[in-house]
Amino acid sequence: MTKAELMEVAFKSLPCRQYAVDNLAGKHDVEILRIPKKHCVLNPIELAWTGLKKNVRNLNVNFNLGDIAQLCNKCLAELQSEQAAKYFAHVKKCEEEFRQADQLAEELENDLIESDSNGSTVSENNDTKTDD
Protein backbone atom coordinates (compact mmCIF):
# COMPACT_ATOMS: atom_id res chain seq x y z
CA MET A 1 0.00 0.00 0.00
CA THR A 2 1.17 3.49 -0.76
CA LYS A 3 1.35 6.24 1.82
CA ALA A 4 -1.60 8.03 0.20
CA GLU A 5 -3.72 4.87 0.39
CA LEU A 6 -2.78 4.31 4.02
CA MET A 7 -3.68 7.91 4.87
CA GLU A 8 -7.05 7.50 3.15
CA VAL A 9 -7.81 4.35 5.16
CA ALA A 10 -6.72 6.04 8.38
CA PHE A 11 -8.89 9.12 7.80
CA LYS A 12 -11.92 6.98 6.97
CA SER A 13 -11.64 5.13 10.26
CA LEU A 14 -11.35 8.29 12.39
CA PRO A 15 -14.45 9.03 14.46
CA CYS A 16 -16.36 12.17 13.57
CA ARG A 17 -15.51 15.05 15.91
CA GLN A 18 -18.38 16.26 18.02
CA TYR A 19 -18.16 19.39 20.11
CA ALA A 20 -20.45 20.12 23.05
CA VAL A 21 -21.10 23.62 21.72
CA ASP A 22 -22.30 22.16 18.40
CA ASN A 23 -24.72 19.84 20.18
CA LEU A 24 -26.06 22.70 22.29
CA ALA A 25 -26.38 25.00 19.27
CA GLY A 26 -28.24 22.29 17.35
CA LYS A 27 -30.81 21.98 20.12
CA HIS A 28 -31.57 25.70 19.83
CA ASP A 29 -31.49 25.96 16.01
CA VAL A 30 -28.34 28.06 16.04
CA GLU A 31 -25.75 27.76 13.28
CA ILE A 32 -22.14 28.31 14.30
CA LEU A 33 -19.92 30.17 11.88
CA ARG A 34 -16.46 28.66 11.77
CA ILE A 35 -13.82 31.12 10.66
CA PRO A 36 -10.53 29.70 9.35
CA LYS A 37 -7.48 30.33 11.50
CA LYS A 38 -4.59 32.31 10.07
CA HIS A 39 -6.49 33.20 6.89
CA CYS A 40 -7.67 36.74 7.52
CA VAL A 41 -8.47 37.18 3.81
CA LEU A 42 -11.28 34.64 4.31
CA ASN A 43 -12.79 36.61 7.19
CA PRO A 44 -14.86 39.72 6.37
CA ILE A 45 -14.89 40.69 10.06
CA GLU A 46 -11.09 40.75 10.04
CA LEU A 47 -11.11 42.87 6.88
CA ALA A 48 -13.53 45.34 8.48
CA TRP A 49 -11.38 45.45 11.61
CA THR A 50 -8.30 46.22 9.49
CA GLY A 51 -10.18 49.00 7.69
CA LEU A 52 -11.32 50.46 11.01
CA LYS A 53 -7.78 50.45 12.42
CA LYS A 54 -6.46 52.13 9.26
CA ASN A 55 -9.09 54.88 9.43
CA VAL A 56 -8.48 55.50 13.13
CA ARG A 57 -4.71 55.59 12.56
CA ASN A 58 -5.13 58.17 9.77
CA LEU A 59 -7.54 60.38 11.76
CA ASN A 60 -5.89 60.11 15.18
CA VAL A 61 -4.00 63.35 15.88
CA ASN A 62 -4.25 63.65 19.69
CA PHE A 63 -3.14 60.13 20.59
CA ASN A 64 -5.34 59.73 23.65
CA LEU A 65 -7.61 56.81 24.43
CA GLY A 66 -10.82 58.88 24.58
CA ASP A 67 -10.28 60.19 21.06
CA ILE A 68 -9.54 56.71 19.77
CA ALA A 69 -12.82 55.40 21.21
CA GLN A 70 -14.73 58.27 19.59
CA LEU A 71 -12.99 57.71 16.26
CA CYS A 72 -13.82 53.99 16.41
CA ASN A 73 -17.49 54.72 17.05
CA LYS A 74 -17.54 57.35 14.29
CA CYS A 75 -15.89 55.03 11.76
CA LEU A 76 -18.24 52.16 12.63
CA ALA A 77 -21.28 54.43 12.31
CA GLU A 78 -20.08 55.65 8.91
CA LEU A 79 -19.39 52.17 7.53
CA GLN A 80 -21.52 51.94 4.42
CA SER A 81 -23.23 48.78 3.27
CA GLU A 82 -21.32 49.08 -0.02
CA GLN A 83 -18.01 48.81 1.83
CA ALA A 84 -19.26 45.81 3.81
CA ALA A 85 -20.38 44.21 0.54
CA LYS A 86 -16.86 44.76 -0.84
CA TYR A 87 -15.40 42.88 2.13
CA PHE A 88 -17.67 39.90 1.41
CA ALA A 89 -16.93 40.07 -2.33
CA HIS A 90 -13.20 40.02 -1.58
CA VAL A 91 -13.65 36.96 0.63
CA LYS A 92 -15.63 35.14 -2.08
CA LYS A 93 -12.94 35.98 -4.66
CA CYS A 94 -10.21 34.62 -2.38
CA GLU A 95 -12.27 31.49 -1.67
CA GLU A 96 -12.56 30.84 -5.40
CA GLU A 97 -8.82 31.34 -5.90
CA PHE A 98 -8.09 28.91 -3.07
CA ARG A 99 -10.52 26.36 -4.55
CA GLN A 100 -8.86 26.58 -7.96
CA ALA A 101 -5.39 26.22 -6.45
CA ASP A 102 -6.56 23.26 -4.36
CA GLN A 103 -8.11 21.59 -7.40
CA LEU A 104 -4.90 22.08 -9.37
CA ALA A 105 -2.82 20.65 -6.53
CA GLU A 106 -5.14 17.63 -6.31
CA GLU A 107 -4.90 17.02 -10.06
CA LEU A 108 -1.11 17.24 -9.94
CA GLU A 109 -1.01 14.90 -6.96
CA ASN A 110 -3.25 12.39 -8.74
CA ASP A 111 -1.10 12.59 -11.87
CA LEU A 112 2.05 12.01 -9.84
CA ILE A 113 0.52 9.07 -7.98
CA GLU A 114 -0.78 7.62 -11.25
CA SER A 115 2.56 7.94 -13.02
CA ASP A 116 4.33 6.46 -9.99
CA SER A 117 1.98 3.48 -9.87
CA ASN A 118 2.46 2.87 -13.61
CA GLY A 119 6.15 2.36 -12.94
CA SER A 120 7.34 5.09 -15.24
CA THR A 121 10.96 5.80 -14.45
CA VAL A 122 13.82 7.60 -16.07
CA SER A 123 15.31 5.61 -18.91
CA GLU A 124 18.43 3.71 -17.94
CA ASN A 125 19.66 3.45 -21.52
CA ASN A 126 22.82 5.24 -22.45
CA ASP A 127 21.85 7.55 -25.31
CA THR A 128 25.35 8.79 -26.12
CA LYS A 129 26.83 8.00 -29.51
CA THR A 130 30.05 6.11 -29.77
CA ASP A 131 32.40 6.16 -32.71
CA ASP A 132 33.38 2.64 -33.79
PDB file of C-alpha atoms in Angstrom:
ATOM      1  CA  MET A   1       0.000   0.000   0.000  1.00  0.00           C
ATOM      2  CA  THR A   2       1.174   3.487  -0.755  1.00  0.00           C
ATOM      3  CA  LYS A   3       1.345   6.238   1.824  1.00  0.00           C
ATOM      4  CA  ALA A   4      -1.597   8.031   0.201  1.00  0.00           C
ATOM      5  CA  GLU A   5      -3.724   4.874   0.388  1.00  0.00           C
ATOM      6  CA  LEU A   6      -2.783   4.311   4.024  1.00  0.00           C
ATOM      7  CA  MET A   7      -3.682   7.911   4.871  1.00  0.00           C
ATOM      8  CA  GLU A   8      -7.046   7.497   3.149  1.00  0.00           C
ATOM      9  CA  VAL A   9      -7.812   4.352   5.157  1.00  0.00           C
ATOM     10  CA  ALA A  10      -6.715   6.044   8.383  1.00  0.00           C
ATOM     11  CA  PHE A  11      -8.887   9.118   7.804  1.00  0.00           C
ATOM     12  CA  LYS A  12     -11.921   6.980   6.967  1.00  0.00           C
ATOM     13  CA  SER A  13     -11.636   5.130  10.259  1.00  0.00           C
ATOM     14  CA  LEU A  14     -11.353   8.287  12.389  1.00  0.00           C
ATOM     15  CA  PRO A  15     -14.447   9.026  14.464  1.00  0.00           C
ATOM     16  CA  CYS A  16     -16.357  12.173  13.574  1.00  0.00           C
ATOM     17  CA  ARG A  17     -15.510  15.051  15.911  1.00  0.00           C
ATOM     18  CA  GLN A  18     -18.380  16.261  18.017  1.00  0.00           C
ATOM     19  CA  TYR A  19     -18.165  19.388  20.107  1.00  0.00           C
ATOM     20  CA  ALA A  20     -20.445  20.125  23.052  1.00  0.00           C
ATOM     21  CA  VAL A  21     -21.101  23.620  21.724  1.00  0.00           C
ATOM     22  CA  ASP A  22     -22.298  22.161  18.396  1.00  0.00           C
ATOM     23  CA  ASN A  23     -24.717  19.838  20.183  1.00  0.00           C
ATOM     24  CA  LEU A  24     -26.057  22.699  22.291  1.00  0.00           C
ATOM     25  CA  ALA A  25     -26.382  24.996  19.272  1.00  0.00           C
ATOM     26  CA  GLY A  26     -28.243  22.290  17.354  1.00  0.00           C
ATOM     27  CA  LYS A  27     -30.812  21.984  20.124  1.00  0.00           C
ATOM     28  CA  HIS A  28     -31.571  25.705  19.833  1.00  0.00           C
ATOM     29  CA  ASP A  29     -31.492  25.956  16.010  1.00  0.00           C
ATOM     30  CA  VAL A  30     -28.336  28.064  16.043  1.00  0.00           C
ATOM     31  CA  GLU A  31     -25.755  27.762  13.284  1.00  0.00           C
ATOM     32  CA  ILE A  32     -22.144  28.308  14.297  1.00  0.00           C
ATOM     33  CA  LEU A  33     -19.923  30.171  11.878  1.00  0.00           C
ATOM     34  CA  ARG A  34     -16.460  28.657  11.766  1.00  0.00           C
ATOM     35  CA  ILE A  35     -13.817  31.124  10.664  1.00  0.00           C
ATOM     36  CA  PRO A  36     -10.530  29.699   9.351  1.00  0.00           C
ATOM     37  CA  LYS A  37      -7.481  30.325  11.500  1.00  0.00           C
ATOM     38  CA  LYS A  38      -4.587  32.306  10.067  1.00  0.00           C
ATOM     39  CA  HIS A  39      -6.487  33.201   6.886  1.00  0.00           C
ATOM     40  CA  CYS A  40      -7.667  36.742   7.515  1.00  0.00           C
ATOM     41  CA  VAL A  41      -8.468  37.175   3.808  1.00  0.00           C
ATOM     42  CA  LEU A  42     -11.283  34.644   4.312  1.00  0.00           C
ATOM     43  CA  ASN A  43     -12.793  36.607   7.191  1.00  0.00           C
ATOM     44  CA  PRO A  44     -14.859  39.715   6.372  1.00  0.00           C
ATOM     45  CA  ILE A  45     -14.891  40.691  10.055  1.00  0.00           C
ATOM     46  CA  GLU A  46     -11.093  40.751  10.043  1.00  0.00           C
ATOM     47  CA  LEU A  47     -11.108  42.872   6.876  1.00  0.00           C
ATOM     48  CA  ALA A  48     -13.533  45.340   8.480  1.00  0.00           C
ATOM     49  CA  TRP A  49     -11.376  45.452  11.613  1.00  0.00           C
ATOM     50  CA  THR A  50      -8.299  46.215   9.491  1.00  0.00           C
ATOM     51  CA  GLY A  51     -10.176  49.004   7.691  1.00  0.00           C
ATOM     52  CA  LEU A  52     -11.320  50.462  11.013  1.00  0.00           C
ATOM     53  CA  LYS A  53      -7.776  50.455  12.418  1.00  0.00           C
ATOM     54  CA  LYS A  54      -6.457  52.126   9.257  1.00  0.00           C
ATOM     55  CA  ASN A  55      -9.089  54.880   9.434  1.00  0.00           C
ATOM     56  CA  VAL A  56      -8.478  55.505  13.129  1.00  0.00           C
ATOM     57  CA  ARG A  57      -4.714  55.595  12.560  1.00  0.00           C
ATOM     58  CA  ASN A  58      -5.130  58.172   9.770  1.00  0.00           C
ATOM     59  CA  LEU A  59      -7.537  60.380  11.759  1.00  0.00           C
ATOM     60  CA  ASN A  60      -5.894  60.113  15.178  1.00  0.00           C
ATOM     61  CA  VAL A  61      -3.998  63.348  15.884  1.00  0.00           C
ATOM     62  CA  ASN A  62      -4.248  63.654  19.690  1.00  0.00           C
ATOM     63  CA  PHE A  63      -3.138  60.126  20.588  1.00  0.00           C
ATOM     64  CA  ASN A  64      -5.342  59.730  23.654  1.00  0.00           C
ATOM     65  CA  LEU A  65      -7.614  56.815  24.431  1.00  0.00           C
ATOM     66  CA  GLY A  66     -10.817  58.882  24.579  1.00  0.00           C
ATOM     67  CA  ASP A  67     -10.280  60.192  21.057  1.00  0.00           C
ATOM     68  CA  ILE A  68      -9.542  56.711  19.772  1.00  0.00           C
ATOM     69  CA  ALA A  69     -12.815  55.395  21.213  1.00  0.00           C
ATOM     70  CA  GLN A  70     -14.728  58.271  19.592  1.00  0.00           C
ATOM     71  CA  LEU A  71     -12.987  57.707  16.258  1.00  0.00           C
ATOM     72  CA  CYS A  72     -13.823  53.986  16.407  1.00  0.00           C
ATOM     73  CA  ASN A  73     -17.488  54.718  17.054  1.00  0.00           C
ATOM     74  CA  LYS A  74     -17.540  57.348  14.295  1.00  0.00           C
ATOM     75  CA  CYS A  75     -15.892  55.028  11.756  1.00  0.00           C
ATOM     76  CA  LEU A  76     -18.242  52.164  12.631  1.00  0.00           C
ATOM     77  CA  ALA A  77     -21.278  54.429  12.311  1.00  0.00           C
ATOM     78  CA  GLU A  78     -20.078  55.647   8.912  1.00  0.00           C
ATOM     79  CA  LEU A  79     -19.390  52.172   7.535  1.00  0.00           C
ATOM     80  CA  GLN A  80     -21.525  51.944   4.421  1.00  0.00           C
ATOM     81  CA  SER A  81     -23.227  48.777   3.273  1.00  0.00           C
ATOM     82  CA  GLU A  82     -21.318  49.084  -0.017  1.00  0.00           C
ATOM     83  CA  GLN A  83     -18.012  48.808   1.833  1.00  0.00           C
ATOM     84  CA  ALA A  84     -19.259  45.813   3.811  1.00  0.00           C
ATOM     85  CA  ALA A  85     -20.376  44.209   0.536  1.00  0.00           C
ATOM     86  CA  LYS A  86     -16.857  44.755  -0.840  1.00  0.00           C
ATOM     87  CA  TYR A  87     -15.403  42.879   2.131  1.00  0.00           C
ATOM     88  CA  PHE A  88     -17.674  39.900   1.406  1.00  0.00           C
ATOM     89  CA  ALA A  89     -16.931  40.066  -2.335  1.00  0.00           C
ATOM     90  CA  HIS A  90     -13.204  40.020  -1.578  1.00  0.00           C
ATOM     91  CA  VAL A  91     -13.649  36.956   0.635  1.00  0.00           C
ATOM     92  CA  LYS A  92     -15.626  35.143  -2.080  1.00  0.00           C
ATOM     93  CA  LYS A  93     -12.943  35.981  -4.656  1.00  0.00           C
ATOM     94  CA  CYS A  94     -10.205  34.624  -2.379  1.00  0.00           C
ATOM     95  CA  GLU A  95     -12.266  31.492  -1.668  1.00  0.00           C
ATOM     96  CA  GLU A  96     -12.563  30.839  -5.395  1.00  0.00           C
ATOM     97  CA  GLU A  97      -8.819  31.344  -5.903  1.00  0.00           C
ATOM     98  CA  PHE A  98      -8.091  28.906  -3.066  1.00  0.00           C
ATOM     99  CA  ARG A  99     -10.522  26.359  -4.550  1.00  0.00           C
ATOM    100  CA  GLN A 100      -8.863  26.578  -7.962  1.00  0.00           C
ATOM    101  CA  ALA A 101      -5.393  26.217  -6.447  1.00  0.00           C
ATOM    102  CA  ASP A 102      -6.564  23.262  -4.358  1.00  0.00           C
ATOM    103  CA  GLN A 103      -8.111  21.589  -7.395  1.00  0.00           C
ATOM    104  CA  LEU A 104      -4.902  22.079  -9.371  1.00  0.00           C
ATOM    105  CA  ALA A 105      -2.823  20.648  -6.528  1.00  0.00           C
ATOM    106  CA  GLU A 106      -5.138  17.633  -6.310  1.00  0.00           C
ATOM    107  CA  GLU A 107      -4.902  17.021 -10.056  1.00  0.00           C
ATOM    108  CA  LEU A 108      -1.115  17.243  -9.937  1.00  0.00           C
ATOM    109  CA  GLU A 109      -1.008  14.898  -6.960  1.00  0.00           C
ATOM    110  CA  ASN A 110      -3.254  12.388  -8.735  1.00  0.00           C
ATOM    111  CA  ASP A 111      -1.101  12.589 -11.869  1.00  0.00           C
ATOM    112  CA  LEU A 112       2.054  12.007  -9.835  1.00  0.00           C
ATOM    113  CA  ILE A 113       0.521   9.073  -7.977  1.00  0.00           C
ATOM    114  CA  GLU A 114      -0.782   7.622 -11.247  1.00  0.00           C
ATOM    115  CA  SER A 115       2.565   7.937 -13.019  1.00  0.00           C
ATOM    116  CA  ASP A 116       4.333   6.461  -9.994  1.00  0.00           C
ATOM    117  CA  SER A 117       1.981   3.480  -9.875  1.00  0.00           C
ATOM    118  CA  ASN A 118       2.464   2.867 -13.613  1.00  0.00           C
ATOM    119  CA  GLY A 119       6.147   2.359 -12.941  1.00  0.00           C
ATOM    120  CA  SER A 120       7.339   5.093 -15.237  1.00  0.00           C
ATOM    121  CA  THR A 121      10.962   5.796 -14.450  1.00  0.00           C
ATOM    122  CA  VAL A 122      13.816   7.605 -16.072  1.00  0.00           C
ATOM    123  CA  SER A 123      15.311   5.608 -18.909  1.00  0.00           C
ATOM    124  CA  GLU A 124      18.427   3.709 -17.940  1.00  0.00           C
ATOM    125  CA  ASN A 125      19.657   3.452 -21.523  1.00  0.00           C
ATOM    126  CA  ASN A 126      22.823   5.241 -22.453  1.00  0.00           C
ATOM    127  CA  ASP A 127      21.850   7.551 -25.307  1.00  0.00           C
ATOM    128  CA  THR A 128      25.346   8.788 -26.117  1.00  0.00           C
ATOM    129  CA  LYS A 129      26.826   8.001 -29.505  1.00  0.00           C
ATOM    130  CA  THR A 130      30.047   6.109 -29.769  1.00  0.00           C
ATOM    131  CA  ASP A 131      32.404   6.160 -32.706  1.00  0.00           C
ATOM    132  CA  ASP A 132      33.379   2.641 -33.793  1.00  0.00           C
TER     133      ASP A 132
END
